[in-house]
mmCIF file of C-alpha atoms in Angstrom:
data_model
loop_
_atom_site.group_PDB
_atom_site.id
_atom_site.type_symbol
_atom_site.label_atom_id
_atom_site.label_comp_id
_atom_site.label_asym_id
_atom_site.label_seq_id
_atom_site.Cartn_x
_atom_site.Cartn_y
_atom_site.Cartn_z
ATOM 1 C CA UNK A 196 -0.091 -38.425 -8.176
ATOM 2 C CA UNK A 197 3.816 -37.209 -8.468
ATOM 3 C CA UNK A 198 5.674 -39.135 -5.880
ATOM 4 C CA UNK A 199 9.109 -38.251 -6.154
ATOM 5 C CA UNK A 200 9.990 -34.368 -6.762
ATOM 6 C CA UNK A 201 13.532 -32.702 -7.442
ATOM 7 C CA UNK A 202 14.236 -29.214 -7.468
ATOM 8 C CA UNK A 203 17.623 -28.147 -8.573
ATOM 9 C CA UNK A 204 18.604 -24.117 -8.345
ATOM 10 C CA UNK A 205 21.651 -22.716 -10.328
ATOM 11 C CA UNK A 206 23.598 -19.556 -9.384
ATOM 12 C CA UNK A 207 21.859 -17.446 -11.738
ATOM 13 C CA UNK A 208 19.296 -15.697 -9.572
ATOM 14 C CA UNK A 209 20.565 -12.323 -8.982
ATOM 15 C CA UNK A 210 19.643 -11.510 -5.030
ATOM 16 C CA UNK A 211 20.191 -7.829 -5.318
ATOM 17 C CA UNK A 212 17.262 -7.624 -7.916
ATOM 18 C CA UNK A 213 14.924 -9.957 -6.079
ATOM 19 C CA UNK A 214 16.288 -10.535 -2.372
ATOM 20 C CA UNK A 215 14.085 -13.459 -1.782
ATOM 21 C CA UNK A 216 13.966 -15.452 -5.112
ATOM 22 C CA UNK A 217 14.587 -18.680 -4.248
ATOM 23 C CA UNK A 218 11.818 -18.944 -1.642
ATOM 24 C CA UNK A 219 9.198 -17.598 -3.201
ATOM 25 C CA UNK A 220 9.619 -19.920 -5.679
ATOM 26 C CA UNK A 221 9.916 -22.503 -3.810
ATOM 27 C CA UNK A 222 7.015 -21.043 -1.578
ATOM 28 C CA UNK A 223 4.901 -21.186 -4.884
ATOM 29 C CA UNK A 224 6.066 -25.212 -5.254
ATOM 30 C CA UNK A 225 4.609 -26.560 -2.443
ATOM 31 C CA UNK A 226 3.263 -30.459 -2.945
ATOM 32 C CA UNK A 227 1.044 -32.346 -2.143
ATOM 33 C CA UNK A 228 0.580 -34.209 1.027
ATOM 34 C CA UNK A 229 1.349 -37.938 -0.225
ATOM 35 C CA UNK A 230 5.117 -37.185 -1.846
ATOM 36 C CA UNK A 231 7.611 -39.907 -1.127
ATOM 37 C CA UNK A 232 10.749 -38.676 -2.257
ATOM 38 C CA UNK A 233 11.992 -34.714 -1.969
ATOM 39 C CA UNK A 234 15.056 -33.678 -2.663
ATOM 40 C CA UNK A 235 16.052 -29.719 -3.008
ATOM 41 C CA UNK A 236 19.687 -28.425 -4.408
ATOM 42 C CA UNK A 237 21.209 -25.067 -4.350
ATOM 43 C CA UNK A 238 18.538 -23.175 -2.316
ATOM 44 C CA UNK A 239 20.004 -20.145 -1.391
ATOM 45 C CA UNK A 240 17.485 -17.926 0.373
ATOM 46 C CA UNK A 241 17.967 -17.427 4.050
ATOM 47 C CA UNK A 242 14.826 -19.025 5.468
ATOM 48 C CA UNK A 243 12.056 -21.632 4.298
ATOM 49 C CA UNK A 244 8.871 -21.638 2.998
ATOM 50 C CA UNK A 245 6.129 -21.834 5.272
ATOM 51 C CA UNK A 246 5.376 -25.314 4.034
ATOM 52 C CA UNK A 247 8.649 -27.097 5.042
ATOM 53 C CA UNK A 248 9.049 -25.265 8.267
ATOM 54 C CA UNK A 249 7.747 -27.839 10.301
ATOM 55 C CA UNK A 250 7.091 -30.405 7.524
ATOM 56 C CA UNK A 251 3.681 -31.434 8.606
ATOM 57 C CA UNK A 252 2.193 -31.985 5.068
ATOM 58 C CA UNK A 253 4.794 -35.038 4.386
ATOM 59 C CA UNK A 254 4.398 -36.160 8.039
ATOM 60 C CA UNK A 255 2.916 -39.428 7.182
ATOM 61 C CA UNK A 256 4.216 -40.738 3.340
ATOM 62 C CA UNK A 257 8.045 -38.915 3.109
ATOM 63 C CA UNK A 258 10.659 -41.739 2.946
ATOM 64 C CA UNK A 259 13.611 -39.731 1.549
ATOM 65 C CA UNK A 260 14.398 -36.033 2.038
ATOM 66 C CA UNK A 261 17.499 -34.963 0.254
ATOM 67 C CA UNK A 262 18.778 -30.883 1.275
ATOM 68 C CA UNK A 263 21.949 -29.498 -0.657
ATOM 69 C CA UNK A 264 23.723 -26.542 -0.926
ATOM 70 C CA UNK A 265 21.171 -24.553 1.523
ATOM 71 C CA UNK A 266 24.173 -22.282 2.524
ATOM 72 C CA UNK A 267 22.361 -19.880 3.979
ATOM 73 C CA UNK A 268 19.397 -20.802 5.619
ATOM 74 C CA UNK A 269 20.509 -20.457 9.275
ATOM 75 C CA UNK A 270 16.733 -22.511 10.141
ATOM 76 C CA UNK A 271 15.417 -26.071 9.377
ATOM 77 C CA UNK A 272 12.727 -28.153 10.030
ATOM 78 C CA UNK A 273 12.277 -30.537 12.941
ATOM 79 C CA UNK A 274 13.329 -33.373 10.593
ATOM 80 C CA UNK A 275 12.321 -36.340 13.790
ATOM 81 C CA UNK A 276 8.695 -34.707 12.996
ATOM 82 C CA UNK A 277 9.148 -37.102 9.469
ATOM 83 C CA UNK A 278 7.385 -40.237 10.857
ATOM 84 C CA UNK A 279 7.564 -42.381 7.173
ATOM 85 C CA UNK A 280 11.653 -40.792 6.709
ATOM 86 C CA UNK A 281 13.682 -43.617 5.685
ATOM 87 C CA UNK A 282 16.620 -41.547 4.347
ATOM 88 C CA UNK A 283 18.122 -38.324 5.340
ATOM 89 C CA UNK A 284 20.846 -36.267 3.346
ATOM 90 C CA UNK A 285 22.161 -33.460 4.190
ATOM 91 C CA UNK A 286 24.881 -31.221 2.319
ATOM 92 C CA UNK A 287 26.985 -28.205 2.962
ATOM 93 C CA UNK A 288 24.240 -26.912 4.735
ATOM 94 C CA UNK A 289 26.819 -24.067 6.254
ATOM 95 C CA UNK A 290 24.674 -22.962 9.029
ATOM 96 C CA UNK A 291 23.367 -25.938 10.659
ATOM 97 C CA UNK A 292 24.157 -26.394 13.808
ATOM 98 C CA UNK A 293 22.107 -29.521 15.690
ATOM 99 C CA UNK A 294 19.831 -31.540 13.786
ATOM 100 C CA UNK A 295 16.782 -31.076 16.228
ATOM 101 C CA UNK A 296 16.333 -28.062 17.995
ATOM 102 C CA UNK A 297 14.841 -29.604 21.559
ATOM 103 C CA UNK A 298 14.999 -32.652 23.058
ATOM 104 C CA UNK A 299 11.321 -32.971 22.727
ATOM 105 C CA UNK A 300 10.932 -36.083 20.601
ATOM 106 C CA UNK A 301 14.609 -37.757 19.942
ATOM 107 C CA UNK A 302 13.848 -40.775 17.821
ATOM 108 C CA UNK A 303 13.639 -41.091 14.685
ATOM 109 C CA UNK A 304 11.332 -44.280 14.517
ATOM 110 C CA UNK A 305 12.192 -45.373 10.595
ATOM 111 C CA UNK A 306 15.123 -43.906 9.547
ATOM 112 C CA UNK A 307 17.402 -46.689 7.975
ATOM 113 C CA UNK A 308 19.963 -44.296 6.246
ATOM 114 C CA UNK A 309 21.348 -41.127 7.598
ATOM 115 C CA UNK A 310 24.163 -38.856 5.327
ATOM 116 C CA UNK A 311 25.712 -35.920 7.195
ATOM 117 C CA UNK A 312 28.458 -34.326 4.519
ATOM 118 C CA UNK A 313 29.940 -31.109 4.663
ATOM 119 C CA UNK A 314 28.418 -29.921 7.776
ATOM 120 C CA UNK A 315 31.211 -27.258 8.839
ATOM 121 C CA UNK A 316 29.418 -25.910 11.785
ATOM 122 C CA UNK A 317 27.332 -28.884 13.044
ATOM 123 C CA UNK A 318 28.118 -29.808 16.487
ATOM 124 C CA UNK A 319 25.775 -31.560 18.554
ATOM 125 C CA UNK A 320 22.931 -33.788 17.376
ATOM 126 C CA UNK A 321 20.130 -31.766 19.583
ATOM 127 C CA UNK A 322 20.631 -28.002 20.403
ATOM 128 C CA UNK A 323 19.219 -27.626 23.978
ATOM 129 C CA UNK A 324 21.081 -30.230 26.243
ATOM 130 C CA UNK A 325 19.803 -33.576 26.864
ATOM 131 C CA UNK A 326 18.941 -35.290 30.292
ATOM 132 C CA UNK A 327 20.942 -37.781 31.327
ATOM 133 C CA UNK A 328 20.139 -41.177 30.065
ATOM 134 C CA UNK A 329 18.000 -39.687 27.041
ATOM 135 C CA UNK A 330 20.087 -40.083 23.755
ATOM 136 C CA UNK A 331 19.408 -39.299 20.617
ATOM 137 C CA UNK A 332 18.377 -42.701 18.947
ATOM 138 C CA UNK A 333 17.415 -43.845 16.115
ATOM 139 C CA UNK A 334 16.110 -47.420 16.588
ATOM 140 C CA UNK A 335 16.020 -48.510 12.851
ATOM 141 C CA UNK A 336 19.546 -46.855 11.348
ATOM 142 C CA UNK A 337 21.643 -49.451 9.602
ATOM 143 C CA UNK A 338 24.008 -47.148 7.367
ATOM 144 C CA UNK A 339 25.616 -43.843 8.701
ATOM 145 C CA UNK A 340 27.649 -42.003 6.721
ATOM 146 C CA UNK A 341 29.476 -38.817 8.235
ATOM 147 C CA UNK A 342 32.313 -36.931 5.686
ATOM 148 C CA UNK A 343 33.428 -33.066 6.841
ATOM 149 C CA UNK A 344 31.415 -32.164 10.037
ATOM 150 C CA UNK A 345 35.121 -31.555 11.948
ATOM 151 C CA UNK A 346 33.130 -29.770 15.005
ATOM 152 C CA UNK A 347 30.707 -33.086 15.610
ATOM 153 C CA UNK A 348 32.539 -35.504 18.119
ATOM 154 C CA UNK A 349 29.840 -37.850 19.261
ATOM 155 C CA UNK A 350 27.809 -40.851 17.713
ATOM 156 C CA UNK A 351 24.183 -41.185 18.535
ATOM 157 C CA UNK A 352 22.816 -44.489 20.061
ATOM 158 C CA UNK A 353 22.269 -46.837 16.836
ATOM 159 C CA UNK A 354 21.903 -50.379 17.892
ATOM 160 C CA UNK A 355 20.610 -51.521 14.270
ATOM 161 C CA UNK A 356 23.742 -50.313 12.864
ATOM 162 C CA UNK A 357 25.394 -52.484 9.434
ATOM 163 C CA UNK A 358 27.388 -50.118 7.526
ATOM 164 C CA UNK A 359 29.506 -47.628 8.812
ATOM 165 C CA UNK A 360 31.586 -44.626 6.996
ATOM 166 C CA UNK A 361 33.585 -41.842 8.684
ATOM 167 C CA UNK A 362 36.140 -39.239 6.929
ATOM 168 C CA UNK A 363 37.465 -37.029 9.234
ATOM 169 C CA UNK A 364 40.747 -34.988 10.124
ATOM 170 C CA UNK A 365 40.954 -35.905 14.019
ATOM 171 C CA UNK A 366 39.810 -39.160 14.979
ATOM 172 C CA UNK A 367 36.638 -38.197 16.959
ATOM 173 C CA UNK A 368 34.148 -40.351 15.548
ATOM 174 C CA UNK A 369 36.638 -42.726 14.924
ATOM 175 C CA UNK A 370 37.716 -43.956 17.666
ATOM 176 C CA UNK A 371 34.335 -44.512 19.430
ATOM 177 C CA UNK A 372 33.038 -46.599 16.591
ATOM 178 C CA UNK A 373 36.359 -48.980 16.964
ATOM 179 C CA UNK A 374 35.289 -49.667 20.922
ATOM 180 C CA UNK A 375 30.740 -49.764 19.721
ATOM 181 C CA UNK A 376 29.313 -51.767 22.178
ATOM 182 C CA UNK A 377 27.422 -52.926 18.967
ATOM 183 C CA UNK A 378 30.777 -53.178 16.420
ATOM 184 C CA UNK A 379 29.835 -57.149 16.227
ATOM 185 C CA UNK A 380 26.656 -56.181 14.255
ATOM 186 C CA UNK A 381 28.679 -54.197 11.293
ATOM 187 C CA UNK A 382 28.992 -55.882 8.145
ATOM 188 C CA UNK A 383 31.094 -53.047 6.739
ATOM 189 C CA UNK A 384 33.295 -50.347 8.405
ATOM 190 C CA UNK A 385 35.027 -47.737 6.388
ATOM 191 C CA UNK A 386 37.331 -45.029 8.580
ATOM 192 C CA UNK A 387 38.917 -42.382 6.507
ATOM 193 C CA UNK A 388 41.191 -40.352 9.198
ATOM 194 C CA UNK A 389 44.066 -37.835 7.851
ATOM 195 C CA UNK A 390 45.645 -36.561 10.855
ATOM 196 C CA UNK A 391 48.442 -39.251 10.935
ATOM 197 C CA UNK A 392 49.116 -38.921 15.081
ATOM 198 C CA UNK A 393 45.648 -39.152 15.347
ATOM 199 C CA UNK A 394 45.232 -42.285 12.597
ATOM 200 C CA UNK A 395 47.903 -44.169 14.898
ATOM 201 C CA UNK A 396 46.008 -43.311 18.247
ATOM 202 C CA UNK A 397 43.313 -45.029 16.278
ATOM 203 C CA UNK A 398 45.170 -48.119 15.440
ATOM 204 C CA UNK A 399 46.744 -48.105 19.052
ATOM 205 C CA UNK A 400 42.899 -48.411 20.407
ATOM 206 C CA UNK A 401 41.651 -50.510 17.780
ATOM 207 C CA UNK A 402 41.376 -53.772 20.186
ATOM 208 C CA UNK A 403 38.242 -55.197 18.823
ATOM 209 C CA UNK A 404 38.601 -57.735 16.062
ATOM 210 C CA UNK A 405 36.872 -56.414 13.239
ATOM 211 C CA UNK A 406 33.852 -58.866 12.423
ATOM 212 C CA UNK A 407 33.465 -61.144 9.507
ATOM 213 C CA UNK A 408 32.835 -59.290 6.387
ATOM 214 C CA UNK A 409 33.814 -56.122 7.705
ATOM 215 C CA UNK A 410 35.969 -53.938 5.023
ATOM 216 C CA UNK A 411 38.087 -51.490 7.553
ATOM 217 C CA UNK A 412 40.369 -48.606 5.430
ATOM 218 C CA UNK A 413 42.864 -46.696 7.386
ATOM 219 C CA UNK A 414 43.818 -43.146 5.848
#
């Protein structure tokens, strides 16, 4: 009957001794199918258990799926494949690319909370290329949160959105959020931007009154 299940690795595990610790173990920790909460820290092996590849056994009762410090796994699951997932973190994962792999199914029906941090290589929201008119959406997200993924430049379609948070050094994300077709929904908008050229090319394009409540911070 465990519902919520945390699994925190330390450096200790010496790969030269046993090259593929940390999945074993994990491999040997697989739960059961009704777990609600998962969250995994410090993973360091390069691949995943067969149990999380594809994430089928929390299919229907996941709502929050925490990943840290998986710097290098270079593969993850189809996280879309979640259809309970309510809340998605993910955390200096240093290989990770796209968050879906195909443009197979792009919505992500519950998700409410999304947390991309410290994505360094991160780019594009699905690897193979989308056709034209079919975004990436997730129908439900009202807070996005997106700190240190300098190579991702475009928002996903998020009509639900409340609460917004962006740290970059370029205003990428920035300056599409100022200009959301949506921008009257947000109840609180937080823009962290440190290139100063690029922080007054923000305020320059920032024509949309901000909406009542809304906290803006300029960097």
């Amino acid at each position: 009957k465990l519902r919520n299940l945390s699994l925190e690795w330390s450096s200790e595990c010496h790969e030269e001794l046993l090259p593929d610790c940390h999945k074993k173990v994990l491999d040997a920790l697989k739960p059961h199918d009704e777990l609600e909460t998962l969250r995994i820290v410090g993973y360091k092996s390069t691949s995943l258990p067969t149990w999380m590849k594809d994430l089928s056994l929390m299919q229907k009762h996941l709502t929050a799926l925490h990943l840290v410090g998986f710097t290098t796994c270079d593969k993850f699951p189809q996280f879309d494949h979640l259809e309970a997932l309510q809340i998605l973190h993910l955390e200096d994962l240093d290989k990770l690319q796209s968050l879906l792999n195909n443009e197979a199914a792009l919505t992500f029906l519950k998700l409410k909370k999304l947390q991309l941090l410290n994505l360094k290589r991160m780019e594009r929201w699905v690897a193979a290329e989308v056709r034209e008119g079919g975004e990436l959406t997730f129908p439900q997200l009202e807070n996005l949160v997106i700190r240190g993924c300098p190579n991702l430049v475009t928002l996903p379609e998020t009509p639900n959105l409340k609460a917004v948070d962006l740290d970059e050094g370029k205003a990428q994300l920035s300056l599409p959020i100022v200009t959301y077709r949506y921008m009257s929904l947000l109840s609180e908008l937080k823009l962290h931007v440190r290139d100063k050229e690029a922080a007054l090319e923000l305020d320059s394009e920032n024509n949309v009154e901000s909406p009542l409540g809304t906290e803006v911070i300029w960097l």
